[in-house]
XYZ file of C-alpha atoms in Angstrom:
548
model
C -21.261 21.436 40.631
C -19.236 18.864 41.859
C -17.875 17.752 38.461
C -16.604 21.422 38.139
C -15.111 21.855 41.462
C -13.072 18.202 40.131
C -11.912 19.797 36.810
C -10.918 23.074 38.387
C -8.902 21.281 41.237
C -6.890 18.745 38.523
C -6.329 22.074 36.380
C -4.766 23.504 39.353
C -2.861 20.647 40.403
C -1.724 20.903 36.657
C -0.722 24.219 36.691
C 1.871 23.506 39.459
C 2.792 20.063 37.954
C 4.828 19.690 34.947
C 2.746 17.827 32.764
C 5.429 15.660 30.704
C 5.130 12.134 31.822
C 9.188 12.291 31.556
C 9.211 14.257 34.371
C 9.566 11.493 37.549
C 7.051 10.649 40.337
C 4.921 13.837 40.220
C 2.265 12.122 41.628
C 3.263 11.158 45.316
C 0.778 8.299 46.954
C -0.378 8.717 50.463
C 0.634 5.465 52.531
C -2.005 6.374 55.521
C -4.175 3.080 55.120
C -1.584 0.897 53.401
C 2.063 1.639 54.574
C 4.651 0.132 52.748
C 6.705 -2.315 54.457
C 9.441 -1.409 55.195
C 13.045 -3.738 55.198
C 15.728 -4.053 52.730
C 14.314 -2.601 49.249
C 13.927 1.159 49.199
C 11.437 2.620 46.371
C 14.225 3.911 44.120
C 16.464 2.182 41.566
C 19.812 1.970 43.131
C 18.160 -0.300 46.228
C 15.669 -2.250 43.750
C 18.639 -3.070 41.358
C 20.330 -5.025 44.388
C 17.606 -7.942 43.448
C 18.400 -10.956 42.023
C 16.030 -12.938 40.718
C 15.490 -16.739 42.824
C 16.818 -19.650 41.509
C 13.245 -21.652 41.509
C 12.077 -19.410 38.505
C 15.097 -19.820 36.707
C 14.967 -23.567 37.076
C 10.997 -23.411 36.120
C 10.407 -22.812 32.861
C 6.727 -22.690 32.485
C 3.787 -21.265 34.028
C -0.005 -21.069 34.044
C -2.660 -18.090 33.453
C -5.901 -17.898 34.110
C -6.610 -14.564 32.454
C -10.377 -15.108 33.319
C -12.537 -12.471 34.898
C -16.174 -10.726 33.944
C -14.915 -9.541 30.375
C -15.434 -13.435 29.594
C -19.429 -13.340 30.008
C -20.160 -12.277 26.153
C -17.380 -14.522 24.584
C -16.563 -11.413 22.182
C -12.880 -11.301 23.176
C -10.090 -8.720 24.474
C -10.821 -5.337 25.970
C -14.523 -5.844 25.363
C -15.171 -3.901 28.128
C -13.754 -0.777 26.623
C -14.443 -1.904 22.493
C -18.281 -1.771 23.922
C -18.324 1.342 23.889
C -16.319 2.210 20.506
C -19.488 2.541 17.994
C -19.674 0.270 15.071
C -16.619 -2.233 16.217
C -17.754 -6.006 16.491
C -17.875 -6.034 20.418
C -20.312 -2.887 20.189
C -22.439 -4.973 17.840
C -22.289 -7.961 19.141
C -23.027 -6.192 23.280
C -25.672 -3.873 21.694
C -27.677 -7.262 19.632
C -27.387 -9.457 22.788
C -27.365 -7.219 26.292
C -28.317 -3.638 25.315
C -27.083 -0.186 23.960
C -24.510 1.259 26.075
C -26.797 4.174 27.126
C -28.874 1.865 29.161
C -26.304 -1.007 29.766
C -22.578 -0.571 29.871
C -20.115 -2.740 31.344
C -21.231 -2.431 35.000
C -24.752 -4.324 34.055
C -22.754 -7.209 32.947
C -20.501 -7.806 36.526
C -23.498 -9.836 37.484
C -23.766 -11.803 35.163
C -20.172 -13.096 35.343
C -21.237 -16.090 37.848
C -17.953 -18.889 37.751
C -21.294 -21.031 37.972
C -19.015 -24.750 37.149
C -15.561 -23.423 38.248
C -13.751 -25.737 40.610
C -10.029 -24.300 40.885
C -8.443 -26.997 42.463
C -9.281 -29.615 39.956
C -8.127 -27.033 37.485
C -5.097 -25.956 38.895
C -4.253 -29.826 39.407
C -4.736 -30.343 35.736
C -2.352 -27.591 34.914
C 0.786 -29.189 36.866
C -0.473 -32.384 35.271
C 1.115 -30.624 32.286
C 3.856 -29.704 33.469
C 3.062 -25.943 35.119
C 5.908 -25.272 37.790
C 3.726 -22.252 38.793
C 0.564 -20.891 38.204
C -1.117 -17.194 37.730
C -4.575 -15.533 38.277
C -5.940 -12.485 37.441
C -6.318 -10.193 40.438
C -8.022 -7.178 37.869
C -7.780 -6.264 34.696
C -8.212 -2.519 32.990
C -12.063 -3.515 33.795
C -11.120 -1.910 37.261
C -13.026 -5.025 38.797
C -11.317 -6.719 42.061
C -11.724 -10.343 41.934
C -11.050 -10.697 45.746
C -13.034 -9.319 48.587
C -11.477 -6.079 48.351
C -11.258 -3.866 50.770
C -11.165 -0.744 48.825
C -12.489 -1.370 45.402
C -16.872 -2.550 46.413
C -16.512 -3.530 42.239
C -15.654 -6.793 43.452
C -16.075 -10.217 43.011
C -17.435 -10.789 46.705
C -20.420 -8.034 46.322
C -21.144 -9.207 42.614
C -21.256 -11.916 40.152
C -19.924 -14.759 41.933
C -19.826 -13.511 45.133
C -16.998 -15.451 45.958
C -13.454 -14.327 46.572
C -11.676 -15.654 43.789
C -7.905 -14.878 44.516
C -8.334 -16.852 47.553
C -9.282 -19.822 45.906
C -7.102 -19.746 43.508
C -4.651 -19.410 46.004
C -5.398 -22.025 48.307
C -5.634 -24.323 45.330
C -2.263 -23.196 44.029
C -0.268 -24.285 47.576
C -2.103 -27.368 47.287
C -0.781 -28.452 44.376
C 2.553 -27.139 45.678
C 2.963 -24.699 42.611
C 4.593 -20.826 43.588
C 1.086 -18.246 42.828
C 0.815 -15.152 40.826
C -1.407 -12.413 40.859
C -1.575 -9.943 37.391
C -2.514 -6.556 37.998
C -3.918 -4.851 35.405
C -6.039 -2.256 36.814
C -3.647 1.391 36.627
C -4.933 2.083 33.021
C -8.809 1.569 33.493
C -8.243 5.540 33.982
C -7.263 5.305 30.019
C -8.884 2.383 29.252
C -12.692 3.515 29.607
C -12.201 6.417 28.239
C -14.474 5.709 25.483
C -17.551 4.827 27.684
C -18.032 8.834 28.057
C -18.872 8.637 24.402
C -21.962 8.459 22.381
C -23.378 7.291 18.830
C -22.754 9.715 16.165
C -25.524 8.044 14.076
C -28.908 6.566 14.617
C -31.097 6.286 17.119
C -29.266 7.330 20.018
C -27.704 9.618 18.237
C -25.333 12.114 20.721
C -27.026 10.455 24.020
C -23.877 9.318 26.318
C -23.235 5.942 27.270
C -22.858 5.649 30.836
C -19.221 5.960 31.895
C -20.544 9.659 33.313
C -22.918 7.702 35.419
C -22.384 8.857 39.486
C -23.838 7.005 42.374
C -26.824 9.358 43.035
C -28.049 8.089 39.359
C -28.254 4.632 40.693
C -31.394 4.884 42.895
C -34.271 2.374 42.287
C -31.115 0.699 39.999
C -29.407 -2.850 40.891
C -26.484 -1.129 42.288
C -27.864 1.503 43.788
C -25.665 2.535 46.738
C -22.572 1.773 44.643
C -20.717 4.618 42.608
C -20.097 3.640 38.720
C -17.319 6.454 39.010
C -15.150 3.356 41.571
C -15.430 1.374 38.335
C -15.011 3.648 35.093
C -12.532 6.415 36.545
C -14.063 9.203 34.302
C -13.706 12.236 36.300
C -10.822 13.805 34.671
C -10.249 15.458 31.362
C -10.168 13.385 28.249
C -6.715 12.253 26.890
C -5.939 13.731 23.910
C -6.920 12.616 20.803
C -9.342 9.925 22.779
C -12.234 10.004 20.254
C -9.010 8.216 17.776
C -9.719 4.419 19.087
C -6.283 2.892 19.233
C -4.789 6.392 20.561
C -4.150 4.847 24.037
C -1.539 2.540 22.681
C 0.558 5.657 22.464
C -0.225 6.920 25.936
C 0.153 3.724 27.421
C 3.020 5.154 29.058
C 1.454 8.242 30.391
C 2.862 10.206 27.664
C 1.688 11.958 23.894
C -1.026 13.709 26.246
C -2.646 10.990 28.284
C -4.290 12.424 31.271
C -2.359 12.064 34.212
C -4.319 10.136 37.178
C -5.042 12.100 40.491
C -3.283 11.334 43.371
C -6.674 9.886 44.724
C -6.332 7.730 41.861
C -2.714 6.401 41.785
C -3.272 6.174 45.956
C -6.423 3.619 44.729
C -4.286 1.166 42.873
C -1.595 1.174 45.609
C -3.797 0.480 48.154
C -5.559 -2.495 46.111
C -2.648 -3.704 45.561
C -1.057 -4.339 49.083
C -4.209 -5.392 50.154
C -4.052 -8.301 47.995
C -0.136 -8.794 48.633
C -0.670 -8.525 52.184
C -3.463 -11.057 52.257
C -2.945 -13.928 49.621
C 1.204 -13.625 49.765
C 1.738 -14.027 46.049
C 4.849 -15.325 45.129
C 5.303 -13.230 41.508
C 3.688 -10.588 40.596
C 2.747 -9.002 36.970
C 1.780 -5.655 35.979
C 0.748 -5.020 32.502
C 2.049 -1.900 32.198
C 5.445 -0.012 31.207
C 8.053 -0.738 33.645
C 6.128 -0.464 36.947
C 2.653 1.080 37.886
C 2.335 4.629 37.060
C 5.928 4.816 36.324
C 7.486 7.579 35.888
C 4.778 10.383 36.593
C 4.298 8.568 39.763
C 5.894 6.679 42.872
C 3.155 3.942 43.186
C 4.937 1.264 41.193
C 8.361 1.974 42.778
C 6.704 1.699 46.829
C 4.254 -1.296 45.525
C 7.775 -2.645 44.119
C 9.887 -1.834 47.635
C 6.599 -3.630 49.277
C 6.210 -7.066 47.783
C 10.081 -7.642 47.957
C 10.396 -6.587 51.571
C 6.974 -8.591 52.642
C 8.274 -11.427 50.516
C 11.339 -11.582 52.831
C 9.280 -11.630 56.109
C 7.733 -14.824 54.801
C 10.840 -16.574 53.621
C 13.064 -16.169 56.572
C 14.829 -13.121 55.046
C 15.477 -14.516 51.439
C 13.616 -12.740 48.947
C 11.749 -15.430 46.411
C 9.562 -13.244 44.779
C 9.462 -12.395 41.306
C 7.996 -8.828 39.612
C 7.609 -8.236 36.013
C 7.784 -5.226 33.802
C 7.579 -4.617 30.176
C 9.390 -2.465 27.750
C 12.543 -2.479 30.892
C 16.020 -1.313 29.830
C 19.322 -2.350 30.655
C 19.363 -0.986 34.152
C 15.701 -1.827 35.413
C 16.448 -5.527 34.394
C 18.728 -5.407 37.083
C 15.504 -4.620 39.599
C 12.662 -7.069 37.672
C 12.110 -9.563 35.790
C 11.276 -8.223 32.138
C 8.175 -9.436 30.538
C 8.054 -9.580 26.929
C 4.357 -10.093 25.477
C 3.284 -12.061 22.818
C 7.070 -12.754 21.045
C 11.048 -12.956 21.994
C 14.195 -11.780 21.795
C 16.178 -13.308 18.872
C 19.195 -13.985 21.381
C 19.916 -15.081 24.593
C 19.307 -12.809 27.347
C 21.604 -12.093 30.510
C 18.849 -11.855 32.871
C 16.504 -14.574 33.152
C 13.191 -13.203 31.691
C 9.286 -14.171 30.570
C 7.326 -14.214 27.623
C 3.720 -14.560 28.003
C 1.003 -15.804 25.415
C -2.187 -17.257 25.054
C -3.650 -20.301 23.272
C -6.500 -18.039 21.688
C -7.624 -14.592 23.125
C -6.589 -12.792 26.597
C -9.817 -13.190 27.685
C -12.565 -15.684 26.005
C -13.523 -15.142 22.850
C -15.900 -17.866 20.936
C -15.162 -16.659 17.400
C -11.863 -17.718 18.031
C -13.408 -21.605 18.692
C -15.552 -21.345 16.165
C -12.501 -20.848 13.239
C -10.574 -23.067 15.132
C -7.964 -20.207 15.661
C -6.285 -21.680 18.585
C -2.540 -22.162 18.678
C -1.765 -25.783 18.361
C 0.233 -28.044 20.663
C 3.078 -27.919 18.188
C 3.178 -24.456 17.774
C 3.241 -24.280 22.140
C 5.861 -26.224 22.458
C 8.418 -24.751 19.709
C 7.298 -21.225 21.557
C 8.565 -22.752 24.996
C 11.510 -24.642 23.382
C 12.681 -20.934 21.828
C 12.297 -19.243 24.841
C 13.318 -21.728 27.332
C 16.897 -21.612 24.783
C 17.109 -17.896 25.346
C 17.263 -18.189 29.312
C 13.567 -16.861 29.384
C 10.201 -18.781 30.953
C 7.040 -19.302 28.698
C 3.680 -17.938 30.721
C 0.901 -19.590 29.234
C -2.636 -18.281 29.032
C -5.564 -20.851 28.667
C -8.921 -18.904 28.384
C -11.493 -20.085 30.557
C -15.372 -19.591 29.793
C -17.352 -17.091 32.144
C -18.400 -20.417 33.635
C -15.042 -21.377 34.577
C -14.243 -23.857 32.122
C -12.463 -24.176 29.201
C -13.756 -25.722 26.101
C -12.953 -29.478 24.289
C -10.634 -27.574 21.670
C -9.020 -26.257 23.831
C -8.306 -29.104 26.435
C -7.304 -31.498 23.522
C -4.335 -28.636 22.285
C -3.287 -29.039 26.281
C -3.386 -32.838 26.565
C -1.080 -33.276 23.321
C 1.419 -30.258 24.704
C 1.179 -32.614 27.865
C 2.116 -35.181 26.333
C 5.181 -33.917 24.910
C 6.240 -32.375 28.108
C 5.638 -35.460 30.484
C 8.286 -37.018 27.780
C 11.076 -34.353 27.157
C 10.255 -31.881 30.006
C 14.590 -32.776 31.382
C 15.458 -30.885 28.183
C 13.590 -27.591 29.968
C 13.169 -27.843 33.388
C 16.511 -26.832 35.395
C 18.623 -25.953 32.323
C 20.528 -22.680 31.109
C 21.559 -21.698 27.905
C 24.306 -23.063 25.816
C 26.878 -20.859 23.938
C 24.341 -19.985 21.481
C 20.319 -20.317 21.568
C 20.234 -22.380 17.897
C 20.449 -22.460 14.743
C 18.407 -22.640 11.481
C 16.788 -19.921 9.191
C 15.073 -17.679 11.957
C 17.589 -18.312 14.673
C 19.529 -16.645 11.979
C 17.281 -14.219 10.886
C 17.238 -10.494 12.373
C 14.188 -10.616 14.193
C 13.077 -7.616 16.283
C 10.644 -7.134 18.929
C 7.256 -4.436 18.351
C 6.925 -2.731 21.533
C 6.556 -4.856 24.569
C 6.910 -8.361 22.122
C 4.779 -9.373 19.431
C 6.653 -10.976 17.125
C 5.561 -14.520 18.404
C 4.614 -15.096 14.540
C 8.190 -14.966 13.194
C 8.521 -18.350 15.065
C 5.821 -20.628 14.647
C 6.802 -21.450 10.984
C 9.827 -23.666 12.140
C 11.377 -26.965 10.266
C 13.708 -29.417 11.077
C 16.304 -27.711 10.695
C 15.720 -25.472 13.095
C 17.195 -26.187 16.346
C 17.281 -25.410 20.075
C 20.186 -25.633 22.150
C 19.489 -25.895 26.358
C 22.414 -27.555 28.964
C 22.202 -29.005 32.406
C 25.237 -30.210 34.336
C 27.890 -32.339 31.751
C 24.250 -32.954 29.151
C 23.677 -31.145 26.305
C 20.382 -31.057 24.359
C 19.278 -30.271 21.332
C 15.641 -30.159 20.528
C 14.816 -29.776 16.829
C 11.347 -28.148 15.995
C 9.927 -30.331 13.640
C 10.277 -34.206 12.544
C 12.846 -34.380 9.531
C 11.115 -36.127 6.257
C 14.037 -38.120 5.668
C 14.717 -39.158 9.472
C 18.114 -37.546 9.735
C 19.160 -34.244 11.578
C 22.089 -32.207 10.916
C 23.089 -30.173 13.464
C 25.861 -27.624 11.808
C 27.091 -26.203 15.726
C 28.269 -29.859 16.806
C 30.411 -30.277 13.688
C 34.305 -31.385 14.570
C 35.590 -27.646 13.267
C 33.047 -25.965 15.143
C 35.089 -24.852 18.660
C 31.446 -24.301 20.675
C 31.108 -27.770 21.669
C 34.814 -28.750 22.588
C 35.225 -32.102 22.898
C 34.143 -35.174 21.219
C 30.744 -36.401 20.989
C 30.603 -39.888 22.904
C 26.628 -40.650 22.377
C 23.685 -39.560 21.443
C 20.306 -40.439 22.826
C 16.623 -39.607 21.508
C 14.442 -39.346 24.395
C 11.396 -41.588 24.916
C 13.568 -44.118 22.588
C 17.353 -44.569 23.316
C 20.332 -44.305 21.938
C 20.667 -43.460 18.240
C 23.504 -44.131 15.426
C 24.874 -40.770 14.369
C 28.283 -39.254 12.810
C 30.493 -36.317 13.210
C 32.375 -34.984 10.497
C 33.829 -31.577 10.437
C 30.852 -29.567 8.954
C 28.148 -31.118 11.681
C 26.734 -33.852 13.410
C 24.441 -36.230 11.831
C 22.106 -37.941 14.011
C 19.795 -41.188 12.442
C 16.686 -40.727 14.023
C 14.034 -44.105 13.584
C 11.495 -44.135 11.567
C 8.482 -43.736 14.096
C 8.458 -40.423 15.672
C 8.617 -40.803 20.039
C 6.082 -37.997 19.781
C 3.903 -35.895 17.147
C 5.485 -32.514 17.641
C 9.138 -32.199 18.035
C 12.520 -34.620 18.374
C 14.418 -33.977 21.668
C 18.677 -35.169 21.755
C 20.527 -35.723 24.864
C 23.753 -35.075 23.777
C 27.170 -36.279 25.731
């Protein structure tokens, strides 16, 4: 009965609600046990665009991740929790051979066993600024729907289960003391999408038509380990199915609450806002990502814009009435730059960019996956640092996931790809930290290449493949560098921008110094500049020229 009286109510509400996710902030979020703060930013565009974004990130560069959280425990990779549940994929294999058939144990019955049994965040976040982080990010929730804090209004949390400690917090306190700004990612809007497929069932075998448990209510947990708990806080499933959602990679399309995604309640949307002041209000983060289009919810909803409004105005109360904080948003046009900072995942713009922006990417998987270790698919060092060098060129920051087991570690493979990136950056980090672009990004075959982005990024690919004769152009003060992304064969770079009939430069070259060596013989004639590098390479990835 009272899964009926929940469909008839949403039909209702749908009747007198256009249902075209075009149609702006249909969904209003009560503010009764969260209230925005209030201050300078409004939740509309014309007061959010009067942000600019602080001068610390710009000067930055480089960040942190720990994408880490319960979807870790079976090591099968990315959206595991929802892939569980998709009959015959590898995650459904691999949970139904080790843990059990989703009928009998879903994603809930594996929150325990996430424990963070060796995880000791302040030695790790220390080893991350060892590398040369200048801030550092945690995962607050993911589309799991699982608070890792002590939340007050999600009791999915990391406090009641699993580790039973409040995570967030100690990543916190160990980000101040290492001095580094903190982030918190937000992932947690689209678990309403996202476990769509745990209402589902096998359409062969055994269990054959028996549903998994993503219908599961609290009165079926009795006599259960989380009995007194409600599995509908966690999986979101009391709403009509999306259309299309039996088509698995359909919710890339809906992602933005469009092509017939169902549209959350305002129970729902009201949720996520609350969670997410909570956290704001309690751990102060200092950025803030949501992995989502533009903001939260945006546009069938005003969450994103008063979560938005929020962090900027509470970010002012703790700075003295400057606003440090940085927000992220994918897939942002012109105008909504203005208000965030864009995030582009997994790839980069082939030019510079006005506004100072983000890429983020990860070593292996977003969230641990042990095949990955076992092929040795991990990006290497090299291929880290010409990512950061390209996007550090195009006035953007590199965010760097490092997956951690469900123990809290990460692995040898992946430690030895970090302490070789460290290496590198410990030597040449003056050629990114503080700098702004030069004239042009760089040159070579994919600087000059048309290179577009797919969706919200990935396109890191088109850049990994990079010789010596590509190059990277960043400035600081009277200094010019130019980083080349690979070791030439012959010892001798040619940099066609810095020739004597090329009017970007303007003015003579005087000297040119290789760092972590000296100063180097070199020649300008009219098509380029030549620079004589010595024989032994300064490091094992990439040649870095201070350039006066």
């Amino acid at each position: 009965m009272k899964r009926i009286l929940i469909f008839v109510a949403w039909m209702m509400a749908m009747m007198t609600c256009p249902v075209n996710a075009q149609d702006a902030q249909i969904i209003k979020v009560s503010e009764n046990d969260e209230p925005m703060q209030k201050g300078k930013f409004e939740p509309n565009w014309e007061s959010l665009k009067t942000y600019e974004t602080p001068e610390w990130f710009r000067n930055a560069k480089f960040g942190i991740w720990a994408h880490w959280g319960p979807q870790c425990v079976e090591g099968s990779g990315d959206w595991m929790a929802r892939s569980l549940y998709i009959e015959g994929s590898s995650q459904y294999k691999y949970h139904v051979t080790h843990y059990g058939h989703p009928t009998e144990v879903g994603f809930k019955d594996i929150l325990p066993l996430f424990k963070a049994e060796r995880w000791n965040p302040d030695s790790l976040v220390a080893y991350y600024k060892s590398l040369g982080a200048q801030y550092f990010f945690a995962l607050g929730n993911h589309h799991d729907n699982f608070d890792l804090w002590d939340s007050k209004y999600q009791p999915w949390n990391s406090m009641r289960i699993g580790p039973k400690r409040d995570i967030l917090g100690e990543w916190a306190s160990a980000a101040r003391k290492a001095g580094l700004p903190f982030g918190i990612s937000f992932h947690a809007d689209h678990a309403w999408l996202f476990y769509e497929t745990s209402r589902r069932y096998d359409r062969s075998g055994d269990k054959m038509g028996k549903t998994y448990d993503g219908r599961l209510t609290k009165e079926d947990g009795k006599g259960k380990w989380w009995e007194g708990l409600d599995p509908q806080q966690l999986y979101a499933q009391n709403h009509p199915l999306s259309e299309g959602s039996w088509a698995d990679r359909m919710i890339h399309n809906q992602w933005g609450w469009d092509n017939g995604a169902a549209l959350p309640t305002v129970a729902y949307a009201t949720d996520f806002y609350n969670r997410t002041l909570d956290a704001i209000n309690r751990y102060h983060p200092d950025l803030i990502y949501f992995d989502t289009t533009v903001l939260p919810f945006y546009p069938v909803s005003d969450a994103g814009m008063k979560i938005a409004a929020h962090f900027y105005n509470h970010n002012m109360l703790q700075h003295r009435g400057k606003n440090e904080a940085v927000l992220f948003g994918k897939i942002l046009d012109k105008e909504q730059r203005k208000a965030l900072v864009w995030d582009v995942e997994r790839g980069a713009p082939n030019e510079i960019v006005p506004e100072p922006w983000q890429t983020c990417t990860c070593i292996g998987g977003w969230h641990y996956n042990t095949s990955i270790y076992e092929r040795n698919q991990y990006k290497s060092a090299t291929t880290v640092v010409r990512l950061l060098v390209d996007v550090v060129s195009k006035n953007g920051n590199l965010l760097l996931s490092v997956p951690l087991r469900a123990d809290g570690t990460f692995d040898e493979k992946e430690k030895a790809i970090m302490d070789e990136f460290g290496v590198w950056m410990r030597q040449n980090c003056e050629a990114i930290y503080d700098t702004r672009p030069w004239v042009r990004f760089g040159e070579g075959p994919i600087a000059e290449s048309s290179i577009q982005l797919n969706a919200q990024g990935f396109n890191e690919g088109s850049y990994q493949n990079a010789g010596s004769s590509e190059i990277r152009f960043t400035q600081k003060k009277n200094v010019l560098y130019a980083i080349a992304l690979d070791w030439p064969k012959d010892h001798t770079i040619r940099i066609k921008s810095l020739g004597k009939n090329k009017k970007d430069y303007g003015k003579r070259i005087h000297s040119v110094k290789l760092i972590g060596y000296g100063k180097v013989k070199f020649q300008q004639t009219d098509e380029a500049l030549e620079v004589y590098l010595p024989e032994k390479p300064t490091n094992g990835i990439a040649p870095v020229m201070m350039i006066r």
